[in-house]
Structures are given as C-alpha cells and as structure tokens.
Short mmCIF file of C-alpha atoms and ligand atoms in Angstrom, two decimals:
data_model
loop_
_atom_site.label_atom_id
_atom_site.label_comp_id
_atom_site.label_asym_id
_atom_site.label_seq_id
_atom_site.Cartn_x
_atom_site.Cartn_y
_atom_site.Cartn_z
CA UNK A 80 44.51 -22.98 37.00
CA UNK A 81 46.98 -24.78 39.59
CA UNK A 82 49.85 -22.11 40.88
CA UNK A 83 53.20 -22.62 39.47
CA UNK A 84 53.74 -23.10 43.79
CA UNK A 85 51.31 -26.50 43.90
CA UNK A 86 53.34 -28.26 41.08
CA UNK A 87 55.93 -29.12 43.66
CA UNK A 88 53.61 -30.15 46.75
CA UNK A 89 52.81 -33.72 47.21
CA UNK A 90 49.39 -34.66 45.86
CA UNK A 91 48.79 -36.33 48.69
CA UNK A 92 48.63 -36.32 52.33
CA UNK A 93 52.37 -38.12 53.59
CA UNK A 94 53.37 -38.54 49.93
CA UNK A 95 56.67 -38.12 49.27
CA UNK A 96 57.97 -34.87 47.61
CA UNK A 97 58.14 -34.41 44.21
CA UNK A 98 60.97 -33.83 42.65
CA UNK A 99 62.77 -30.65 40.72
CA UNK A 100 64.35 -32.84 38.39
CA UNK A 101 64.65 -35.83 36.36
CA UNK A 102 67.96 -37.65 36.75
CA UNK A 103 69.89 -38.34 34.12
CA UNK A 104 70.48 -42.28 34.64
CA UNK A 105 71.78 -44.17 31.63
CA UNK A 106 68.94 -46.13 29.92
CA UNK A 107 70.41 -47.29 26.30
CA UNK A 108 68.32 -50.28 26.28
CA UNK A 109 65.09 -50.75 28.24
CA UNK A 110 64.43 -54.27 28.01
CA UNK A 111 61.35 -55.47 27.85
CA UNK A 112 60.38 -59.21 29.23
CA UNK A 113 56.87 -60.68 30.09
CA UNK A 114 56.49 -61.55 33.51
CA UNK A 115 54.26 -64.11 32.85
CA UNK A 116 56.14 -66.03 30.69
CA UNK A 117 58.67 -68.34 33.41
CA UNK A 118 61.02 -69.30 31.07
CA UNK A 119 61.48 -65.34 30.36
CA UNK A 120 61.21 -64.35 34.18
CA UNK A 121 64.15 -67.13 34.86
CA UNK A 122 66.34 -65.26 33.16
CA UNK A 123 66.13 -62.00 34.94
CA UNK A 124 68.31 -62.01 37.76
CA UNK A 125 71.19 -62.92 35.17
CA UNK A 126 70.40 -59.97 33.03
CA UNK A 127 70.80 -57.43 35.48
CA UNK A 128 74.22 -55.46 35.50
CA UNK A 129 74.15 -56.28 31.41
CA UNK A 130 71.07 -53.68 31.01
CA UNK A 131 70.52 -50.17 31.92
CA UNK A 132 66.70 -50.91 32.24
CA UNK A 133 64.61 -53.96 32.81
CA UNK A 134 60.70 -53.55 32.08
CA UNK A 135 58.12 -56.21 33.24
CA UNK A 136 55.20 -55.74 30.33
CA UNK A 137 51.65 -56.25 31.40
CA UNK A 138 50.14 -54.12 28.43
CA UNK A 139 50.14 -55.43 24.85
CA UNK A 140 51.76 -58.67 24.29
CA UNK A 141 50.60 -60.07 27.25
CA UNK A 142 47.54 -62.29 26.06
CA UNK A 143 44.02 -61.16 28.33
CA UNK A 144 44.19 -64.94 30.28
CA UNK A 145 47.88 -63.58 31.66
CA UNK A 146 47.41 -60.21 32.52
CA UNK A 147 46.71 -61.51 36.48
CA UNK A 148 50.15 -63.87 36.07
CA UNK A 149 52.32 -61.17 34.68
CA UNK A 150 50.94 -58.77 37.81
CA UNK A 151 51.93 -61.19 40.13
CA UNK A 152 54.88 -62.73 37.87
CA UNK A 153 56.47 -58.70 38.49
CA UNK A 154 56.15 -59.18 42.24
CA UNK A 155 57.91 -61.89 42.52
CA UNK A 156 60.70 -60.93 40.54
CA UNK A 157 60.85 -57.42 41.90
CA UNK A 158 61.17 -58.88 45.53
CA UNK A 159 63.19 -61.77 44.76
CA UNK A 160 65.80 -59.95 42.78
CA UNK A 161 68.23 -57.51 44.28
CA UNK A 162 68.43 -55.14 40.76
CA UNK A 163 71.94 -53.49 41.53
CA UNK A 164 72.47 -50.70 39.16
CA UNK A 165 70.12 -51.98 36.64
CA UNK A 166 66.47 -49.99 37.01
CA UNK A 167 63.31 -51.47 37.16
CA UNK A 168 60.36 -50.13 35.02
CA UNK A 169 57.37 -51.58 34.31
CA UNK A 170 54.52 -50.96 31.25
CA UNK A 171 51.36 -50.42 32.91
CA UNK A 172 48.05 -51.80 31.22
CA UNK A 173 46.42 -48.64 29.15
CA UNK A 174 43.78 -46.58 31.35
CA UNK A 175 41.10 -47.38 29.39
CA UNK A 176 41.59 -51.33 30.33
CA UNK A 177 39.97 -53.29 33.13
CA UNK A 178 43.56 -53.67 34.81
CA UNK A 179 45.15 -51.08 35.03
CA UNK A 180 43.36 -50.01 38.68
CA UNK A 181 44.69 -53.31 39.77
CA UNK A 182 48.27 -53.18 38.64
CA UNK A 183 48.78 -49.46 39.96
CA UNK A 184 47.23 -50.53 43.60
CA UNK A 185 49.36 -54.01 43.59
CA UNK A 186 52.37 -52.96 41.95
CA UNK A 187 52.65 -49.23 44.23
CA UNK A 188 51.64 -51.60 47.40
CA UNK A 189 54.18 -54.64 46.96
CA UNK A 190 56.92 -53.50 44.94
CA UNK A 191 57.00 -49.68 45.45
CA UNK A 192 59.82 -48.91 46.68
CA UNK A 193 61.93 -51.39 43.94
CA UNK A 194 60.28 -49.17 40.92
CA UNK A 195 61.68 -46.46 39.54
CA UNK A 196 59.30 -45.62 36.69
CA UNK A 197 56.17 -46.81 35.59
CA UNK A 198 55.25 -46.52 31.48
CA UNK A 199 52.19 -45.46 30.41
CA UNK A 200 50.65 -46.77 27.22
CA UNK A 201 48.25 -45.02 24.54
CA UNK A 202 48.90 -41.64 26.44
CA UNK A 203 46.30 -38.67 25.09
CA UNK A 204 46.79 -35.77 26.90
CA UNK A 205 47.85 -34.00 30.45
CA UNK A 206 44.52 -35.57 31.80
CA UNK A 207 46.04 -38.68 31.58
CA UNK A 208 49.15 -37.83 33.59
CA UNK A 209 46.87 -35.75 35.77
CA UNK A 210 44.97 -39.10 37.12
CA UNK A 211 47.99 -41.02 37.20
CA UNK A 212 50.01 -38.70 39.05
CA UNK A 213 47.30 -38.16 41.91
CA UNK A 214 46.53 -41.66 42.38
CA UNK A 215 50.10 -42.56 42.36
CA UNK A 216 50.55 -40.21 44.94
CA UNK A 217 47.68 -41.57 47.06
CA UNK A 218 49.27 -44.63 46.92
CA UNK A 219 52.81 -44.03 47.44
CA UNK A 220 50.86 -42.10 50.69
CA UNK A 221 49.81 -45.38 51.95
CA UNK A 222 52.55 -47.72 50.88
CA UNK A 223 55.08 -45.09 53.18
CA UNK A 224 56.82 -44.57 50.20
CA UNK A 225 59.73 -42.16 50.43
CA UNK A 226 60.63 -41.19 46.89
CA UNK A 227 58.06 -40.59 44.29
CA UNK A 228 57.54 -43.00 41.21
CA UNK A 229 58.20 -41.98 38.13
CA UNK A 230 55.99 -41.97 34.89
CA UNK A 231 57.01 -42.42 31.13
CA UNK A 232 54.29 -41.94 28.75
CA UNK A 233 54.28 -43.97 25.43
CA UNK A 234 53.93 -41.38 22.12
CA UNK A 235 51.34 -43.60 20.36
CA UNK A 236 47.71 -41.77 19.36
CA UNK A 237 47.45 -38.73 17.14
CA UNK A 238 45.88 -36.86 19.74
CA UNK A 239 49.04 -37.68 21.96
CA UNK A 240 51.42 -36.55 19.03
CA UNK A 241 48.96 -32.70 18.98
CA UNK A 242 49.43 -32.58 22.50
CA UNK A 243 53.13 -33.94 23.20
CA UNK A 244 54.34 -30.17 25.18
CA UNK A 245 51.33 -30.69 27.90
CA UNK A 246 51.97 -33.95 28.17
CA UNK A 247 55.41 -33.34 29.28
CA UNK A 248 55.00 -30.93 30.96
CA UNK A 249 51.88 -32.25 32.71
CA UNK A 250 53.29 -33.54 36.03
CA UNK A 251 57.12 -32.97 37.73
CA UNK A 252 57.25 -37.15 37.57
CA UNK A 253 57.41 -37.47 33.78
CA UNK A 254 60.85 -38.84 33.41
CA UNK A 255 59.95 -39.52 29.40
CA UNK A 256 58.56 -40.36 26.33
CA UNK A 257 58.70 -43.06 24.27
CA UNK A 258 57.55 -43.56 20.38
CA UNK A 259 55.41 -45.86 19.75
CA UNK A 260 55.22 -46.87 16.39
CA UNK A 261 53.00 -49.34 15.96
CA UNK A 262 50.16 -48.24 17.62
CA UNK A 263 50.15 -45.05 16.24
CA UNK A 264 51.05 -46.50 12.91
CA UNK A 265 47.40 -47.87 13.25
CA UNK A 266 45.59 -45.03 14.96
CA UNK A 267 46.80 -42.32 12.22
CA UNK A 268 45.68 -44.49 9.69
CA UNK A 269 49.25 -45.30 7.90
CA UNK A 270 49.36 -47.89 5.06
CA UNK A 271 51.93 -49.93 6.93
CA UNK A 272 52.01 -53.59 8.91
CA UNK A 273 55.05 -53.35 10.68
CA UNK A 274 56.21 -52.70 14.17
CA UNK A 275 58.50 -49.66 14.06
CA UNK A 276 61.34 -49.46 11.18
CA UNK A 277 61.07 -48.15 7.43
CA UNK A 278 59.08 -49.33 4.44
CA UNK A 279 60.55 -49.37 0.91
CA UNK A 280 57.59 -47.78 -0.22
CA UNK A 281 58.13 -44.55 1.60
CA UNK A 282 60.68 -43.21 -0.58
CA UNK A 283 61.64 -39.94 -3.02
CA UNK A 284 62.99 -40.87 -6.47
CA UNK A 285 66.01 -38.53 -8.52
CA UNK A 286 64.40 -36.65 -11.42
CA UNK A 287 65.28 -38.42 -15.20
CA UNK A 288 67.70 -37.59 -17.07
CA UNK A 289 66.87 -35.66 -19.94
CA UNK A 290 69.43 -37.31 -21.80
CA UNK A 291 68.37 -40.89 -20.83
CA UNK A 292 65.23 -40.68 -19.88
CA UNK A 293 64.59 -44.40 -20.27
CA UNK A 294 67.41 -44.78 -17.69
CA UNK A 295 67.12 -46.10 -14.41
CA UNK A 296 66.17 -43.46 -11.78
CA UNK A 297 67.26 -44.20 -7.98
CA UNK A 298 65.19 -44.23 -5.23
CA UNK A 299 65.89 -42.84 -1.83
CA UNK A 300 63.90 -44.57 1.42
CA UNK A 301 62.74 -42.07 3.62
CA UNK A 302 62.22 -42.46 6.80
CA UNK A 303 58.45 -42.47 8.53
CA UNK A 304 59.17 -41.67 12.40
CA UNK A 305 61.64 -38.64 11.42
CA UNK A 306 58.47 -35.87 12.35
CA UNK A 307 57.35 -37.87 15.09
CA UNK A 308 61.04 -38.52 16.72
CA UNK A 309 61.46 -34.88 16.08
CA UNK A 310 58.63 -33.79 17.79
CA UNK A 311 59.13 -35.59 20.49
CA UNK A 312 62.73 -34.68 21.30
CA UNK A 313 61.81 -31.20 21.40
CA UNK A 314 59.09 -31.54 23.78
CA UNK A 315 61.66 -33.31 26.20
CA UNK A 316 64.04 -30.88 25.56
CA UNK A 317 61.40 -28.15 26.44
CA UNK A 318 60.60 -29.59 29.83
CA UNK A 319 63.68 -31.47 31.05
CA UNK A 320 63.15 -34.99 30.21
CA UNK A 321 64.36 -37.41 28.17
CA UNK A 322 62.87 -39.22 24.47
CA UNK A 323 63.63 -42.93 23.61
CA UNK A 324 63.27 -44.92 20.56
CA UNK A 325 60.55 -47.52 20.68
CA UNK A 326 60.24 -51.19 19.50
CA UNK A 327 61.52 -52.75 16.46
CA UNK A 328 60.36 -55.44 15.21
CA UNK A 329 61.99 -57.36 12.97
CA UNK A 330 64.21 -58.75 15.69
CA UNK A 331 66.41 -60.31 12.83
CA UNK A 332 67.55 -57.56 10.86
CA UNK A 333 69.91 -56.03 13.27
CA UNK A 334 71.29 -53.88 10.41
CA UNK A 335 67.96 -51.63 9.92
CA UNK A 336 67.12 -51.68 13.63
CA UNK A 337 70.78 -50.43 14.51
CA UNK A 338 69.92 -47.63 11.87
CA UNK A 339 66.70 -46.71 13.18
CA UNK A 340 68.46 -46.33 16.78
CA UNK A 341 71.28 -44.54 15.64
CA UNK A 342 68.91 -41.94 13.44
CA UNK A 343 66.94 -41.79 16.96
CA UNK A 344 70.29 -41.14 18.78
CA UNK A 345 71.64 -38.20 16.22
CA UNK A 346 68.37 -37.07 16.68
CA UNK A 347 68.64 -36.23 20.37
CA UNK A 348 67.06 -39.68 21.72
CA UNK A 349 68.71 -41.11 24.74
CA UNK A 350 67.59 -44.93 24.46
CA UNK A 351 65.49 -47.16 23.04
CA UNK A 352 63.34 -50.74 23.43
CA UNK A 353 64.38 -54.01 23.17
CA UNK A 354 62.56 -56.99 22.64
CA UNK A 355 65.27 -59.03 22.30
CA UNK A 356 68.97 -59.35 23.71
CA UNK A 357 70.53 -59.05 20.82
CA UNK A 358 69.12 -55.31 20.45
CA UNK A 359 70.50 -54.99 23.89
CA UNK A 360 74.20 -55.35 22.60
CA UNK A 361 73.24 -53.05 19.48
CA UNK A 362 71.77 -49.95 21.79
CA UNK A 363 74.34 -50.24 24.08
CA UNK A 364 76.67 -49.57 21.57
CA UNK A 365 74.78 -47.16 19.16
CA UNK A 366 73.45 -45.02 22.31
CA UNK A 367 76.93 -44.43 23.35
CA UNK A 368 79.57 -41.33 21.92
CA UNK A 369 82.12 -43.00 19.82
CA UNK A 370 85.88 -42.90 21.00
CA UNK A 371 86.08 -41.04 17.58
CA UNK A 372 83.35 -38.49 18.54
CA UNK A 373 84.46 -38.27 22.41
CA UNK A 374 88.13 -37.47 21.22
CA UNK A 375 86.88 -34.69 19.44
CA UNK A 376 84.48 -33.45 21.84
CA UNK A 377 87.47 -32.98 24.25
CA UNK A 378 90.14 -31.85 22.05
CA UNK A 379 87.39 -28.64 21.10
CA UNK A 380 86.67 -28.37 24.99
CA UNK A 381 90.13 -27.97 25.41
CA UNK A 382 90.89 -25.93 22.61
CA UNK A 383 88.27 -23.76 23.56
CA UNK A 384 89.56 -22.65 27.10
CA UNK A 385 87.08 -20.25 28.58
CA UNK A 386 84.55 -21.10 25.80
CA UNK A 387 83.97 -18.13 24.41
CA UNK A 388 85.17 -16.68 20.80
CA UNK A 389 86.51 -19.41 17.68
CA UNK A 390 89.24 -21.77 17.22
CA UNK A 391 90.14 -23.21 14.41
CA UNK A 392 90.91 -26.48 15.06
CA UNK A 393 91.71 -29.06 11.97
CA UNK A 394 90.55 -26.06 9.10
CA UNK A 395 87.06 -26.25 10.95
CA UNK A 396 85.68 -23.36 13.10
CA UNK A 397 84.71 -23.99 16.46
CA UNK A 398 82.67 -21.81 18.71
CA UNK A 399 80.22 -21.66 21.87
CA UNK A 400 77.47 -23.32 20.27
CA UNK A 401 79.55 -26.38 18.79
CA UNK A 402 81.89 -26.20 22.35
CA UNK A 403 77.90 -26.70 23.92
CA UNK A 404 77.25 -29.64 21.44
CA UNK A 405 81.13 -31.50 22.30
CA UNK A 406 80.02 -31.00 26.16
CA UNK A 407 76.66 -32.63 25.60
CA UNK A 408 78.57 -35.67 24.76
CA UNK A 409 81.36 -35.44 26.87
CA UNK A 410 78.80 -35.34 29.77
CA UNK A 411 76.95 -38.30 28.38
CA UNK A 412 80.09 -40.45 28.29
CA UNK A 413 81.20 -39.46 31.94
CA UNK A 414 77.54 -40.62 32.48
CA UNK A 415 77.96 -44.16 30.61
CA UNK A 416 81.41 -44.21 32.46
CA UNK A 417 80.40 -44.42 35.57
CA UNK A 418 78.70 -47.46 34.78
CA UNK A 419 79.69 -49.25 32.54
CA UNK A 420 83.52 -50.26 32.99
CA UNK A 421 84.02 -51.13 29.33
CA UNK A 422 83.52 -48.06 28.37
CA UNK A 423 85.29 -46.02 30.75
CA UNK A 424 88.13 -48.06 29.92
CA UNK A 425 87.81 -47.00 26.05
CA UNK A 426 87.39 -43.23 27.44
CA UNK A 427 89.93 -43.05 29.35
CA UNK A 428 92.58 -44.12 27.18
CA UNK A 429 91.74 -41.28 25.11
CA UNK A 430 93.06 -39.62 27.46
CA UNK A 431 95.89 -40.66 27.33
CA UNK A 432 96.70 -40.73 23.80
CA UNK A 433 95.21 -36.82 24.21
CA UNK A 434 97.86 -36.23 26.56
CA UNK A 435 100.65 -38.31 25.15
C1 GLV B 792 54.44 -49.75 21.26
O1 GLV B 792 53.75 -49.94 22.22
C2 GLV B 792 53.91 -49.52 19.96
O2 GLV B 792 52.68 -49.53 19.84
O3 GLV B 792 54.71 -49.34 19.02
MG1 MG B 793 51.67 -49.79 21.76
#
C-alpha cells in the first residue's frame, strides 16, 4: 500500500511535482487530426484559436505502415506551431502495441514541454495508469521537464467500465476520461456496427390499447451510452476530473450527434471528440450554458443573497442545492468567457438587460 504522503512526490528523481489539481481549461471539442496525413497536418496552424483542443492520433485510424509518420508528423507540428490558447493532446498507441514505448520516449523527449495531456487508449485498470505515470515521470526527469504531463484514459473495455473509480483515482495526472464507444461496443459484445450514437433497435414501445389493440403502438429510442456516460461522470466527479463524450461517427448527421453531445453535456460531461470540423462548431455550441440558462443561473444567485433558505422566484422554489447547480454554470461560462470572445460578448449583455 503506497501512503496517502507518496501520491504527491515525483516518481522520479528531478521530475517535476505533481500536481493537487486538475485545471479546469475549456475543452468543448478535442479535435482529432492524423499527423500523418499532410493534407490534414497543413491545416493545423489555422485551426488553432478556433478549438479548445487539438489531438495528433497515432492509435486507431492510423493504418500500421503510418504509425512511424504520424510520430514524427506530431513533432513537427508541435515544434513548428506556436498553439496559443488552443491545447495540445495527443492519443497514444494502446500499451499492448509495439509503439507505444516509442511514442512515449519520442513524444516526452521532443515535444514535452508543448503537451499538455497525453490519451490513453483501451485503458483496464490502475495498473495501466500506474506504468504510465512512472515512466512518464522518468522521462519528463530526463527531458528537464518542469510541469508534469497529463494523462486521459479512454473508457473502452468492460473491465475498464468495472474498474472506472481506481482508474481515476489511480494517479494525481489523470485529467479525464473519455467514452469510447466503439471499442467497447465490440469488447462487451453489443449487437451494433456503429461508432458511437443510437440504434433504432434499442428502443421501449407504449403498451396497446385495449380499445384498439390493432392500433399503432409508438416506439421510444433509448439511448445505449446513458449507464456508461453515467458511470463515468460520477467517477470524475468522485476524484476531481473531468468526463467527455467520445466519437461520433456519422459525421453527416449533425442532428443526432448534436443530441448525443448535448445528452452527454446534461449529463455532467464537459466535452467531447471531433472528427470533423463541423462537430467542432456543434460542441462549441452545445458544451456551452445557454444565454437562456446563464440568465437564470444569475437571477437565482442573486435572488438567493447569502445562499441559504428558499426564494421563490417565477412560482418555482429555489434553494442551496439548485443555487449550487446555477453556480456550476455560472462558473463554467466565466470559464468559456475568458476565452472565447463571442461568448463573453453574449454573457455579458445579460448583464445588462439583468441590470436594466
Ligand atoms: C474510440 O476510440 C472508440 O473506440 O470509440
Ligand atoms: Mg477506441
């Protein structure tokens, strides 16, 4: 058994500190691109400022003949680019792969000090996070780093989903978790072919009507990643970090993918994938408070003075625990705010239509 003490002692000799805990930096849309592809990696430099999150992908996607290219593809762009207030993640091959040695010593080495969190894939348990946080902090040792790495683990086995609380809590670096429907789609078994999403043939159906029973009966989709999501949030929640949507893959039908984020985002999620940027534009907007929802998040904080006892406040009653819910928001937007000017703009003019 390690003393609570050790957690927060480098695991390393001259590695930096670990931290106490996770910032909260806006990450709507972590977008992913494949370095090897140089049509793709062209494209980066213009993307950042439009993205909370850019991720170079050397795991799944990435055909075996590229995995070397995308390596040194991330490099490149890492050193070339100067990444502003845009972060730069990157999806590590899975540990069981021949790579993955290779892009944790190149990537730490080279580009260390330009990434802020590195994505695990096919995560199992805390022995996972366990061998990637001391070799991470071996090499962040040699590389001089000053700040540790970070480490987001992808959500995609069963035996991840059993043991989601030591996973998070496995290491003070994990900064997240992500689901990751399609591979565990395939490793519980499910009867679907799809990369994240619904299926129409998931679904509950009304009783008949004993007075028609011929008549037509409605069906209701359900949706497949509700447990999962669920799960997952309250692990983060548990141990301080933060749980993101994961791909969606019918890059077309904007209309179900904005529903599956905004379901995530109800749900407690902070951000999500995107494969393409047109899900950029719809998780920017669906991972942000509404005006509507930050107007009354502020008219309750108000109302509420030193937030304690009710209000009533439009026939509704409002009290500490729904005051704590408004704040949650209204922190999130002064968050989103701070970066994103569009936004702020929209928040601050409820302002003054609050205080007209
Ligand atoms: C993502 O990696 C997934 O498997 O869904
Ligand atoms: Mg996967």
């Amino acid at each position: 058994m390690r003393s609570s003490k050790d957690f927060f002692r480098p695991l390393a000799v001259g590695a930096p500190q670990p931290v106490t805990e996770i910032p909260a930096r806006p990450s709507r849309a972590i977008h992913f691109f494949d370095p090897s592809n140089e049509k793709m990696a062209a494209k980066i430099p213009q993307m950042v400022g439009t993205v909370d999150v850019l991720l170079g992908n050397l795991e799944d996607a990435v055909k075996a003949d590229n995995k070397e290219a995308a390596r040194a593809g991330l490099v490149r762009i890492a050193k070339e680019t100067d990444f502003g207030p845009t972060q730069l993640w990157t999806r590590i091959n899975a540990l069981d792969s021949p790579w993955v040695l290779d892009d944790l010593t190149t990537l730490v080495a080279e580009i260390g000090d330009k990434l802020d969190v590195i994505m695990v894939p096919k995560v199992q348990g805390a022995e996972d996070i366990h061998y990637i946080d001391r070799i991470l902090a071996q090499l962040e040792a040699k590389a001089g780093l000053t700040r540790p790495i970070l480490v987001h683990a992808i959500l995609e086995t069963a035996r991840g989903v059993a043991n989601v609380e030591e996973i998070c809590g496995a290491s003070p670096r994990m900064q997240g978790l992500s689901l990751g429907p399609a591979d565990l789609a395939a490793d519980r078994r499910m009867k679907t072919t799809r990369v994240g999403g619904g299926h129409p043939g998931y679904l509950v159906r009304e009783d008949p009507n004993p007075d028609q029973p011929e008549a037509r009966r409605p069906t209701y989709q359900q949706d497949l990643w509700h447990y999962t999501i669920s799960r997952m949030v309250d692990a983060c929640a548990m141990h301080g970090i933060y749980p993101y949507y994961g791909p969606f893959g019918d890059i077309a039908d904007v209309t179900a993918c904005e529903d599956q984020f905004r379901n995530a985002f109800l749900l407690g999620c902070v951000g999500t994938w995107s494969l393409h940027p047109k899900q950029i534009e719809i998780a920017n907007r669906v991972f942000a408070p509404s005006v509507e929802d930050i107007t009354h998040a502020r008219r309750v904080v108000a109302a509420m003075g030193d937030g304690t006892g009710a209000v009533m406040l439009d026939g509704k009653m409002e009290d500490d625990a729904s005051l704590k819910q408004c704040l949650v928001m209204v922190e999130l937007a002064d968050q989103l705010a701070a970066i994103d000017p569009v936004l702020k703009a929209q928040y601050d003019a409820i302002q003054i239509e609050a205080h007209a």
